[in-house]
Amino acid sequence: NFQKMIRQHWSIENNCHWVLDVIFREDANQTRKNNAPKNFGTLLRIVLNILKQDTSLKGSLAKKRRHAALDVVYREVLLFSRA
């Protein structure tokens, strides 16, 4: 029924925002000017998808994000090793 479809849609939306907030602290972001918030949100979703697709490192998305922040070689793997 229609109500069930709406609840499922918002469940998916809420899960996505929860991941962005937990992994990237999106809610703490102070970006407010012009298109910057939308652009930054788009960039975070791209990064999230890259981290989710990566199989070279085992572990959580938070672990992969931290590793990418500290390891240039791992960042290169994430950015340039696309099948």
PDB file of C-alpha atoms in Angstrom, residues 52-79:
ATOM      1  CA  LYS A  52      31.600   1.197  -0.141  1.00  0.00           C
ATOM      2  CA  GLN A  53      32.869  -0.231  -3.445  1.00  0.00           C
ATOM      3  CA  ASP A  54      36.450  -0.666  -2.244  1.00  0.00           C
ATOM      4  CA  THR A  55      37.457  -4.255  -1.498  1.00  0.00           C
ATOM      5  CA  SER A  56      41.201  -3.690  -1.051  1.00  0.00           C
ATOM      6  CA  LEU A  57      40.833  -2.931   2.675  1.00  0.00           C
ATOM      7  CA  LYS A  58      38.690  -4.894   5.101  1.00  0.00           C
ATOM      8  CA  GLY A  59      36.793  -3.042   7.772  1.00  0.00           C
ATOM      9  CA  SER A  60      34.193  -0.392   8.403  1.00  0.00           C
ATOM     10  CA  LEU A  61      33.569   2.716   6.339  1.00  0.00           C
ATOM     11  CA  ALA A  62      34.977   4.792   9.198  1.00  0.00           C
ATOM     12  CA  LYS A  63      38.184   2.740   9.128  1.00  0.00           C
ATOM     13  CA  LYS A  64      38.471   3.164   5.358  1.00  0.00           C
ATOM     14  CA  ARG A  65      37.869   6.935   5.655  1.00  0.00           C
ATOM     15  CA  ARG A  66      40.576   7.296   8.320  1.00  0.00           C
ATOM     16  CA  HIS A  67      42.973   5.153   6.309  1.00  0.00           C
ATOM     17  CA  ALA A  68      42.343   7.269   3.196  1.00  0.00           C
ATOM     18  CA  ALA A  69      43.032  10.430   5.210  1.00  0.00           C
ATOM     19  CA  LEU A  70      46.435   9.141   6.335  1.00  0.00           C
ATOM     20  CA  ASP A  71      47.702   6.987   3.462  1.00  0.00           C
ATOM     21  CA  VAL A  72      48.469   8.531   0.065  1.00  0.00           C
ATOM     22  CA  VAL A  73      48.840   5.118  -1.595  1.00  0.00           C
ATOM     23  CA  TYR A  74      45.417   3.987  -0.361  1.00  0.00           C
ATOM     24  CA  ARG A  75      43.879   7.261  -1.644  1.00  0.00           C
ATOM     25  CA  GLU A  76      45.412   6.555  -5.042  1.00  0.00           C
ATOM     26  CA  VAL A  77      43.953   3.036  -4.975  1.00  0.00           C
ATOM     27  CA  LEU A  78      40.524   4.480  -4.191  1.00  0.00           C
ATOM     28  CA  LEU A  79      40.692   7.151  -6.872  1.00  0.00           C
TER      29      LEU A  79
END
